[in-house]
């Protein structure tokens, strides 16, 4: 009898130690999909995130980064994330339009003055509430990442005033605000995924586009466009997101490490965005492949007056109070 009890006890202990070891050895994989090149603020910060997560979790969490839309394109990335086919993405706010339309606040032209203004808004109650809004679609908003302000490029003549883009076809991201922003100045917006922009410009499917210096440089748009205007008319930033299925499956110790890694990678992203912007603008200038015009303050005022007219159209979708709050945080 005693021998039998001992045997059962020993078997139990062995099973328990096996279970504990396998629980300890459990590893996690984060598939992180994005659409831009590696040498961008998002691409670099994603690589940095991978490095620190793998180091600090001692390999318990592995991060696989898929840049350049090799895994998923614009819209598919959010769908894949919702289904836990990937565990991380960092789409622009415009890409959330069909899911969380109030995020289009970031697309409103001439709403944000500079990066400091954006940081104030993102850190405000309203900005933090927008991060939580993605929980409606099963996601977890982790942080805001930056890529700076957008510039205009065109194939056949310089852009100084809104009338210069009248009748011209411009590629846009999928956002109603961006659509309205071009329509109000008489241009014709066309939604295209990021991965198709270069060939659309090259083949003349569209005449121009708007993007950040980093995207214009790394995707070589400046090689297939003749004119660029430094307009800083709109903002292009991102929300770093994971999904609730993955996030809730993590033990709390690993979750805490991940939170700290998100913070550090976010700092890295913001530090890199200003730095890369300067360096890559210089490289575009030095290439001599595109003529660059800087809007004068007077020209800028004309654009501002024309494009800001669209705000009331979006009071319902975005929330008039949110827009008011953003304006209040300008200084
Ligand atoms: C674009 O589609 O132009 C951008 O959203 C690409 C990106 O992620 O920066």
mmCIF file of C-alpha atoms and ligand atoms in Angstrom:
data_model
loop_
_atom_site.group_PDB
_atom_site.id
_atom_site.type_symbol
_atom_site.label_atom_id
_atom_site.label_comp_id
_atom_site.label_asym_id
_atom_site.label_seq_id
_atom_site.Cartn_x
_atom_site.Cartn_y
_atom_site.Cartn_z
ATOM 1 C CA UNK A 1 0.000 0.000 0.000
ATOM 2 C CA UNK A 2 2.802 2.363 1.052
ATOM 3 C CA UNK A 3 4.753 1.429 -2.064
ATOM 4 C CA UNK A 4 1.746 2.243 -4.282
ATOM 5 C CA UNK A 5 1.221 5.646 -2.670
ATOM 6 C CA UNK A 6 4.911 6.431 -3.125
ATOM 7 C CA UNK A 7 4.680 5.440 -6.775
ATOM 8 C CA UNK A 8 1.636 7.659 -7.391
ATOM 9 C CA UNK A 9 3.298 10.525 -5.554
ATOM 10 C CA UNK A 10 6.500 10.191 -7.579
ATOM 11 C CA UNK A 11 4.552 10.005 -10.855
ATOM 12 C CA UNK A 12 2.622 13.107 -9.789
ATOM 13 C CA UNK A 13 5.810 14.989 -8.988
ATOM 14 C CA UNK A 14 7.357 14.075 -12.326
ATOM 15 C CA UNK A 15 4.221 15.237 -14.174
ATOM 16 C CA UNK A 16 4.195 18.471 -12.198
ATOM 17 C CA UNK A 17 7.824 19.235 -12.886
ATOM 18 C CA UNK A 18 7.253 18.502 -16.585
ATOM 19 C CA UNK A 19 4.321 20.878 -16.673
ATOM 20 C CA UNK A 20 6.261 23.620 -14.895
ATOM 21 C CA UNK A 21 9.252 23.236 -17.212
ATOM 22 C CA UNK A 22 7.082 23.374 -20.303
ATOM 23 C CA UNK A 23 5.259 26.418 -18.946
ATOM 24 C CA UNK A 24 8.603 28.080 -18.306
ATOM 25 C CA UNK A 25 9.869 27.128 -21.712
ATOM 26 C CA UNK A 26 6.809 28.456 -23.523
ATOM 27 C CA UNK A 27 7.854 30.875 -26.207
ATOM 28 C CA UNK A 28 5.845 33.420 -28.162
ATOM 29 C CA UNK A 29 6.192 34.760 -31.675
ATOM 30 C CA UNK A 30 5.249 38.257 -32.757
ATOM 31 C CA UNK A 31 4.779 38.629 -36.475
ATOM 32 C CA UNK A 32 5.128 42.353 -37.136
ATOM 33 C CA UNK A 33 3.990 43.373 -40.603
ATOM 34 C CA UNK A 34 4.410 46.801 -42.181
ATOM 35 C CA UNK A 35 4.480 48.323 -45.649
ATOM 36 C CA UNK A 36 7.429 50.726 -45.678
ATOM 37 C CA UNK A 37 11.149 50.249 -46.313
ATOM 38 C CA UNK A 38 13.535 49.253 -43.519
ATOM 39 C CA UNK A 39 15.383 52.569 -43.683
ATOM 40 C CA UNK A 40 12.419 54.619 -42.440
ATOM 41 C CA UNK A 41 11.505 55.712 -38.907
ATOM 42 C CA UNK A 42 8.941 52.890 -38.701
ATOM 43 C CA UNK A 43 11.195 50.289 -40.323
ATOM 44 C CA UNK A 44 14.148 51.127 -38.062
ATOM 45 C CA UNK A 45 12.062 51.275 -34.894
ATOM 46 C CA UNK A 46 10.529 47.890 -35.732
ATOM 47 C CA UNK A 47 14.029 46.384 -36.050
ATOM 48 C CA UNK A 48 15.053 47.986 -32.765
ATOM 49 C CA UNK A 49 11.905 46.638 -31.103
ATOM 50 C CA UNK A 50 12.794 43.128 -32.306
ATOM 51 C CA UNK A 51 16.315 43.432 -30.922
ATOM 52 C CA UNK A 52 15.354 44.632 -27.458
ATOM 53 C CA UNK A 53 12.379 42.281 -27.068
ATOM 54 C CA UNK A 54 14.467 39.214 -27.910
ATOM 55 C CA UNK A 55 17.320 40.349 -25.646
ATOM 56 C CA UNK A 56 15.190 41.354 -22.677
ATOM 57 C CA UNK A 57 12.902 38.300 -22.762
ATOM 58 C CA UNK A 58 15.943 36.077 -23.324
ATOM 59 C CA UNK A 59 14.354 34.715 -26.463
ATOM 60 C CA UNK A 60 11.006 33.876 -24.854
ATOM 61 C CA UNK A 61 9.430 36.266 -27.321
ATOM 62 C CA UNK A 62 10.666 36.166 -30.879
ATOM 63 C CA UNK A 63 9.826 39.006 -33.223
ATOM 64 C CA UNK A 64 9.641 38.472 -36.974
ATOM 65 C CA UNK A 65 9.498 41.762 -38.860
ATOM 66 C CA UNK A 66 8.035 41.767 -42.382
ATOM 67 C CA UNK A 67 8.693 45.149 -44.095
ATOM 68 C CA UNK A 68 7.740 46.403 -47.587
ATOM 69 C CA UNK A 69 4.263 44.786 -47.578
ATOM 70 C CA UNK A 70 5.882 41.381 -48.190
ATOM 71 C CA UNK A 71 3.332 39.734 -45.912
ATOM 72 C CA UNK A 72 0.297 42.019 -45.985
ATOM 73 C CA UNK A 73 -0.631 45.245 -47.739
ATOM 74 C CA UNK A 74 -2.468 48.222 -46.291
ATOM 75 C CA UNK A 75 -5.931 47.040 -45.397
ATOM 76 C CA UNK A 76 -5.134 43.336 -45.097
ATOM 77 C CA UNK A 77 -2.721 44.036 -42.247
ATOM 78 C CA UNK A 78 -5.539 45.222 -39.976
ATOM 79 C CA UNK A 79 -7.743 42.259 -40.959
ATOM 80 C CA UNK A 80 -4.855 39.838 -40.330
ATOM 81 C CA UNK A 81 -4.152 41.445 -36.987
ATOM 82 C CA UNK A 82 -7.773 41.134 -35.911
ATOM 83 C CA UNK A 83 -7.631 37.399 -36.672
ATOM 84 C CA UNK A 84 -4.285 36.974 -34.876
ATOM 85 C CA UNK A 85 -2.564 35.900 -38.122
ATOM 86 C CA UNK A 86 -0.054 38.608 -37.150
ATOM 87 C CA UNK A 87 0.487 40.047 -33.691
ATOM 88 C CA UNK A 88 1.705 43.540 -34.483
ATOM 89 C CA UNK A 89 1.264 46.247 -37.090
ATOM 90 C CA UNK A 90 1.786 49.978 -37.296
ATOM 91 C CA UNK A 91 -0.627 51.388 -39.885
ATOM 92 C CA UNK A 92 -1.115 55.048 -40.658
ATOM 93 C CA UNK A 93 -4.246 56.557 -39.159
ATOM 94 C CA UNK A 94 -5.798 56.735 -42.639
ATOM 95 C CA UNK A 95 -5.714 52.951 -42.894
ATOM 96 C CA UNK A 96 -8.070 52.682 -39.918
ATOM 97 C CA UNK A 97 -10.761 54.717 -41.710
ATOM 98 C CA UNK A 98 -13.167 51.823 -42.303
ATOM 99 C CA UNK A 99 -12.686 50.570 -38.738
ATOM 100 C CA UNK A 100 -12.134 53.520 -36.406
ATOM 101 C CA UNK A 101 -13.064 56.602 -38.474
ATOM 102 C CA UNK A 102 -12.395 59.169 -35.742
ATOM 103 C CA UNK A 103 -8.672 58.509 -36.229
ATOM 104 C CA UNK A 104 -9.003 60.602 -39.387
ATOM 105 C CA UNK A 105 -8.501 63.585 -37.131
ATOM 106 C CA UNK A 106 -4.790 63.137 -37.815
ATOM 107 C CA UNK A 107 -5.455 63.494 -41.556
ATOM 108 C CA UNK A 108 -7.087 66.924 -41.308
ATOM 109 C CA UNK A 109 -4.934 69.356 -43.306
ATOM 110 C CA UNK A 110 -3.196 72.145 -41.400
ATOM 111 C CA UNK A 111 -4.529 70.986 -38.029
ATOM 112 C CA UNK A 112 -1.183 70.259 -36.395
ATOM 113 C CA UNK A 113 1.588 72.838 -36.412
ATOM 114 C CA UNK A 114 4.606 70.712 -35.677
ATOM 115 C CA UNK A 115 5.750 67.574 -33.854
ATOM 116 C CA UNK A 116 5.531 69.242 -30.446
ATOM 117 C CA UNK A 117 1.905 70.075 -31.065
ATOM 118 C CA UNK A 118 1.249 66.480 -32.091
ATOM 119 C CA UNK A 119 2.948 65.095 -28.997
ATOM 120 C CA UNK A 120 0.807 67.331 -26.789
ATOM 121 C CA UNK A 121 -2.339 66.111 -28.498
ATOM 122 C CA UNK A 122 -1.315 62.448 -28.474
ATOM 123 C CA UNK A 123 -0.522 62.599 -24.769
ATOM 124 C CA UNK A 124 -3.746 64.461 -23.916
ATOM 125 C CA UNK A 125 -6.902 62.714 -22.647
ATOM 126 C CA UNK A 126 -8.333 62.851 -26.145
ATOM 127 C CA UNK A 127 -5.217 61.345 -27.697
ATOM 128 C CA UNK A 128 -5.138 58.553 -25.110
ATOM 129 C CA UNK A 129 -8.835 57.884 -25.611
ATOM 130 C CA UNK A 130 -8.217 57.468 -29.367
ATOM 131 C CA UNK A 131 -5.615 54.809 -28.545
ATOM 132 C CA UNK A 132 -8.267 52.931 -26.579
ATOM 133 C CA UNK A 133 -10.857 53.267 -29.363
ATOM 134 C CA UNK A 134 -9.237 50.472 -31.377
ATOM 135 C CA UNK A 135 -10.432 48.034 -28.682
ATOM 136 C CA UNK A 136 -13.802 48.231 -30.495
ATOM 137 C CA UNK A 137 -12.285 46.046 -33.219
ATOM 138 C CA UNK A 138 -10.398 43.692 -30.902
ATOM 139 C CA UNK A 139 -7.086 45.560 -30.987
ATOM 140 C CA UNK A 140 -4.864 47.112 -28.343
ATOM 141 C CA UNK A 141 -3.421 50.556 -29.139
ATOM 142 C CA UNK A 142 0.121 50.549 -27.766
ATOM 143 C CA UNK A 143 1.688 53.817 -28.909
ATOM 144 C CA UNK A 144 1.872 56.563 -31.494
ATOM 145 C CA UNK A 145 4.749 56.436 -33.964
ATOM 146 C CA UNK A 146 5.831 59.258 -36.243
ATOM 147 C CA UNK A 147 6.873 59.806 -39.846
ATOM 148 C CA UNK A 148 6.431 63.562 -40.096
ATOM 149 C CA UNK A 149 4.534 65.887 -42.380
ATOM 150 C CA UNK A 150 3.538 65.208 -45.962
ATOM 151 C CA UNK A 151 4.839 66.966 -49.068
ATOM 152 C CA UNK A 152 3.328 67.151 -52.537
ATOM 153 C CA UNK A 153 4.932 65.798 -55.693
ATOM 154 C CA UNK A 154 3.796 66.169 -59.299
ATOM 155 C CA UNK A 155 4.973 65.005 -62.696
ATOM 156 C CA UNK A 156 4.784 68.026 -64.987
ATOM 157 C CA UNK A 157 4.924 71.425 -63.309
ATOM 158 C CA UNK A 158 5.776 73.109 -60.006
ATOM 159 C CA UNK A 159 3.126 73.454 -57.310
ATOM 160 C CA UNK A 160 2.873 76.820 -55.619
ATOM 161 C CA UNK A 161 -0.843 77.438 -55.208
ATOM 162 C CA UNK A 162 -3.923 75.188 -55.044
ATOM 163 C CA UNK A 163 -4.828 76.084 -58.629
ATOM 164 C CA UNK A 164 -1.642 74.306 -59.760
ATOM 165 C CA UNK A 165 -3.107 70.910 -58.919
ATOM 166 C CA UNK A 166 -6.546 71.512 -60.370
ATOM 167 C CA UNK A 167 -7.651 68.540 -62.466
ATOM 168 C CA UNK A 168 -4.584 66.514 -61.468
ATOM 169 C CA UNK A 169 -4.910 62.920 -60.253
ATOM 170 C CA UNK A 170 -3.385 62.408 -56.824
ATOM 171 C CA UNK A 171 -2.805 59.096 -55.110
ATOM 172 C CA UNK A 172 -4.166 59.068 -51.576
ATOM 173 C CA UNK A 173 -4.427 56.623 -48.706
ATOM 174 C CA UNK A 174 -7.918 55.347 -47.953
ATOM 175 C CA UNK A 175 -9.270 58.285 -45.977
ATOM 176 C CA UNK A 176 -12.376 60.361 -46.551
ATOM 177 C CA UNK A 177 -10.562 63.392 -45.173
ATOM 178 C CA UNK A 178 -7.791 63.061 -47.734
ATOM 179 C CA UNK A 179 -10.357 62.615 -50.452
ATOM 180 C CA UNK A 180 -12.125 65.832 -49.402
ATOM 181 C CA UNK A 181 -8.829 67.680 -49.018
ATOM 182 C CA UNK A 182 -7.951 67.140 -52.678
ATOM 183 C CA UNK A 183 -11.476 67.598 -54.005
ATOM 184 C CA UNK A 184 -11.830 70.985 -52.318
ATOM 185 C CA UNK A 185 -8.937 72.300 -54.400
ATOM 186 C CA UNK A 186 -10.236 70.754 -57.619
ATOM 187 C CA UNK A 187 -7.830 67.806 -57.814
ATOM 188 C CA UNK A 188 -8.915 64.235 -58.352
ATOM 189 C CA UNK A 189 -7.963 61.831 -55.545
ATOM 190 C CA UNK A 190 -7.429 58.144 -56.171
ATOM 191 C CA UNK A 191 -6.983 55.539 -53.433
ATOM 192 C CA UNK A 192 -4.098 53.152 -54.058
ATOM 193 C CA UNK A 193 -2.167 50.828 -51.747
ATOM 194 C CA UNK A 194 1.290 52.052 -50.825
ATOM 195 C CA UNK A 195 2.966 49.154 -52.632
ATOM 196 C CA UNK A 196 1.477 50.342 -55.953
ATOM 197 C CA UNK A 197 2.395 54.022 -55.766
ATOM 198 C CA UNK A 198 5.770 53.861 -57.522
ATOM 199 C CA UNK A 199 4.453 52.067 -60.606
ATOM 200 C CA UNK A 200 1.291 54.208 -60.693
ATOM 201 C CA UNK A 201 3.489 57.325 -60.811
ATOM 202 C CA UNK A 202 5.861 55.804 -63.318
ATOM 203 C CA UNK A 203 3.083 54.733 -65.662
ATOM 204 C CA UNK A 204 1.114 57.931 -65.304
ATOM 205 C CA UNK A 205 -1.899 56.243 -63.680
ATOM 206 C CA UNK A 206 -1.761 59.196 -61.289
ATOM 207 C CA UNK A 207 -0.015 62.545 -61.781
ATOM 208 C CA UNK A 208 1.100 63.129 -58.232
ATOM 209 C CA UNK A 209 1.001 62.034 -54.631
ATOM 210 C CA UNK A 210 1.500 63.254 -51.077
ATOM 211 C CA UNK A 211 3.889 61.613 -48.654
ATOM 212 C CA UNK A 212 6.659 62.121 -46.147
ATOM 213 C CA UNK A 213 10.257 62.757 -47.133
ATOM 214 C CA UNK A 214 11.237 59.364 -45.808
ATOM 215 C CA UNK A 215 8.678 57.506 -47.926
ATOM 216 C CA UNK A 216 9.409 59.653 -50.999
ATOM 217 C CA UNK A 217 13.109 58.893 -50.617
ATOM 218 C CA UNK A 218 13.076 55.191 -49.703
ATOM 219 C CA UNK A 219 10.450 54.278 -52.310
ATOM 220 C CA UNK A 220 12.166 56.428 -54.949
ATOM 221 C CA UNK A 221 9.071 58.461 -55.812
ATOM 222 C CA UNK A 222 11.429 61.401 -56.459
ATOM 223 C CA UNK A 223 12.859 59.499 -59.408
ATOM 224 C CA UNK A 224 9.498 59.316 -61.181
ATOM 225 C CA UNK A 225 8.217 62.822 -60.344
ATOM 226 C CA UNK A 226 9.696 66.118 -61.528
ATOM 227 C CA UNK A 227 8.503 68.569 -58.869
ATOM 228 C CA UNK A 228 8.186 68.492 -55.126
ATOM 229 C CA UNK A 229 6.695 71.172 -52.903
ATOM 230 C CA UNK A 230 7.586 71.305 -49.241
ATOM 231 C CA UNK A 231 4.068 72.052 -48.079
ATOM 232 C CA UNK A 232 3.849 70.270 -44.718
ATOM 233 C CA UNK A 233 0.100 70.422 -45.284
ATOM 234 C CA UNK A 234 -0.825 67.234 -43.483
ATOM 235 C CA UNK A 235 0.507 64.723 -41.033
ATOM 236 C CA UNK A 236 1.464 61.077 -41.441
ATOM 237 C CA UNK A 237 1.803 59.087 -38.256
ATOM 238 C CA UNK A 238 0.972 55.635 -37.023
ATOM 239 C CA UNK A 239 -0.658 53.662 -34.309
ATOM 240 C CA UNK A 240 1.375 50.712 -33.075
ATOM 241 C CA UNK A 241 -1.188 47.989 -32.435
ATOM 242 C CA UNK A 242 -1.438 44.404 -31.260
ATOM 243 C CA UNK A 243 -4.550 42.276 -30.827
ATOM 244 C CA UNK A 244 -6.392 41.285 -27.678
ATOM 245 C CA UNK A 245 -6.043 37.529 -28.339
ATOM 246 C CA UNK A 246 -2.256 37.744 -28.278
ATOM 247 C CA UNK A 247 -2.008 40.420 -25.594
ATOM 248 C CA UNK A 248 -4.251 38.514 -23.177
ATOM 249 C CA UNK A 249 -2.324 35.281 -23.735
ATOM 250 C CA UNK A 250 0.889 36.779 -22.345
ATOM 251 C CA UNK A 251 1.977 36.129 -18.754
ATOM 252 C CA UNK A 252 2.255 39.377 -16.795
ATOM 253 C CA UNK A 253 6.060 39.345 -16.492
ATOM 254 C CA UNK A 254 6.487 39.185 -20.279
ATOM 255 C CA UNK A 255 3.743 41.746 -20.801
ATOM 256 C CA UNK A 256 5.604 44.172 -18.541
ATOM 257 C CA UNK A 257 8.841 43.675 -20.455
ATOM 258 C CA UNK A 258 6.965 44.240 -23.726
ATOM 259 C CA UNK A 259 5.413 47.467 -22.428
ATOM 260 C CA UNK A 260 8.856 48.831 -21.623
ATOM 261 C CA UNK A 261 10.166 47.738 -25.045
ATOM 262 C CA UNK A 262 7.236 49.533 -26.703
ATOM 263 C CA UNK A 263 8.171 52.685 -24.820
ATOM 264 C CA UNK A 264 11.836 52.488 -25.788
ATOM 265 C CA UNK A 265 11.095 51.665 -29.437
ATOM 266 C CA UNK A 266 8.629 54.577 -29.514
ATOM 267 C CA UNK A 267 11.321 56.973 -28.267
ATOM 268 C CA UNK A 268 13.653 55.583 -30.912
ATOM 269 C CA UNK A 269 11.023 56.115 -33.623
ATOM 270 C CA UNK A 270 10.464 59.785 -32.713
ATOM 271 C CA UNK A 271 14.194 60.424 -32.461
ATOM 272 C CA UNK A 272 14.789 58.842 -35.866
ATOM 273 C CA UNK A 273 11.918 60.507 -37.680
ATOM 274 C CA UNK A 274 13.385 64.021 -37.441
ATOM 275 C CA UNK A 275 16.906 62.787 -38.108
ATOM 276 C CA UNK A 276 16.049 60.694 -41.179
ATOM 277 C CA UNK A 277 13.855 63.453 -42.553
ATOM 278 C CA UNK A 278 16.811 65.883 -42.664
ATOM 279 C CA UNK A 279 19.254 63.319 -44.035
ATOM 280 C CA UNK A 280 16.916 61.972 -46.683
ATOM 281 C CA UNK A 281 15.778 65.421 -47.861
ATOM 282 C CA UNK A 282 19.440 66.251 -48.389
ATOM 283 C CA UNK A 283 19.905 63.074 -50.423
ATOM 284 C CA UNK A 284 16.862 63.883 -52.579
ATOM 285 C CA UNK A 285 18.242 67.409 -53.158
ATOM 286 C CA UNK A 286 21.684 66.099 -54.012
ATOM 287 C CA UNK A 287 20.266 63.610 -56.509
ATOM 288 C CA UNK A 288 19.179 66.544 -58.692
ATOM 289 C CA UNK A 289 16.319 64.383 -59.940
ATOM 290 C CA UNK A 290 13.468 66.546 -58.690
ATOM 291 C CA UNK A 291 12.992 70.324 -58.402
ATOM 292 C CA UNK A 292 12.043 71.419 -54.918
ATOM 293 C CA UNK A 293 9.908 74.426 -54.014
ATOM 294 C CA UNK A 294 9.379 75.604 -50.439
ATOM 295 C CA UNK A 295 5.989 77.260 -49.912
ATOM 296 C CA UNK A 296 6.317 80.910 -48.938
ATOM 297 C CA UNK A 297 4.267 81.983 -45.872
ATOM 298 C CA UNK A 298 1.825 83.764 -48.212
ATOM 299 C CA UNK A 299 1.389 80.673 -50.388
ATOM 300 C CA UNK A 300 0.946 78.540 -47.318
ATOM 301 C CA UNK A 301 -1.853 80.797 -46.123
ATOM 302 C CA UNK A 302 -3.726 80.297 -49.414
ATOM 303 C CA UNK A 303 -3.502 76.497 -49.058
ATOM 304 C CA UNK A 304 -4.534 76.672 -45.446
ATOM 305 C CA UNK A 305 -7.631 78.762 -46.188
ATOM 306 C CA UNK A 306 -8.650 76.479 -49.031
ATOM 307 C CA UNK A 307 -8.130 73.137 -47.313
ATOM 308 C CA UNK A 308 -9.373 73.985 -43.842
ATOM 309 C CA UNK A 309 -12.809 74.505 -45.369
ATOM 310 C CA UNK A 310 -13.399 70.763 -45.160
ATOM 311 C CA UNK A 311 -13.368 70.574 -41.328
ATOM 312 C CA UNK A 312 -17.152 70.998 -40.806
ATOM 313 C CA UNK A 313 -17.799 68.017 -43.096
ATOM 314 C CA UNK A 314 -16.103 65.846 -40.484
ATOM 315 C CA UNK A 315 -17.499 67.249 -37.251
ATOM 316 C CA UNK A 316 -19.807 64.253 -36.868
ATOM 317 C CA UNK A 317 -17.403 61.489 -37.818
ATOM 318 C CA UNK A 318 -14.397 62.826 -35.939
ATOM 319 C CA UNK A 319 -16.117 64.831 -33.212
ATOM 320 C CA UNK A 320 -16.110 68.620 -33.134
ATOM 321 C CA UNK A 321 -14.774 68.570 -29.558
ATOM 322 C CA UNK A 322 -11.765 66.530 -30.554
ATOM 323 C CA UNK A 323 -10.904 69.002 -33.317
ATOM 324 C CA UNK A 324 -11.393 71.896 -30.896
ATOM 325 C CA UNK A 325 -9.073 70.220 -28.387
ATOM 326 C CA UNK A 326 -6.412 69.723 -31.071
ATOM 327 C CA UNK A 327 -6.627 73.410 -32.017
ATOM 328 C CA UNK A 328 -6.396 74.482 -28.392
ATOM 329 C CA UNK A 329 -3.164 72.538 -27.947
ATOM 330 C CA UNK A 330 -1.412 74.414 -30.769
ATOM 331 C CA UNK A 331 0.621 76.622 -28.379
HETATM 332 C C1 LIG B 1 1.175 55.372 -47.405
HETATM 333 O O1 LIG B 1 0.367 54.506 -47.744
HETATM 334 O O2 LIG B 1 1.493 56.317 -48.125
HETATM 335 C C2 LIG B 1 1.782 55.296 -46.033
HETATM 336 O O3 LIG B 1 0.768 54.916 -45.168
HETATM 337 C C3 LIG B 1 2.856 54.303 -45.921
HETATM 338 C C4 LIG B 1 3.343 54.241 -44.499
HETATM 339 O O4 LIG B 1 2.997 53.297 -43.787
HETATM 340 O O5 LIG B 1 4.074 55.157 -44.111
#
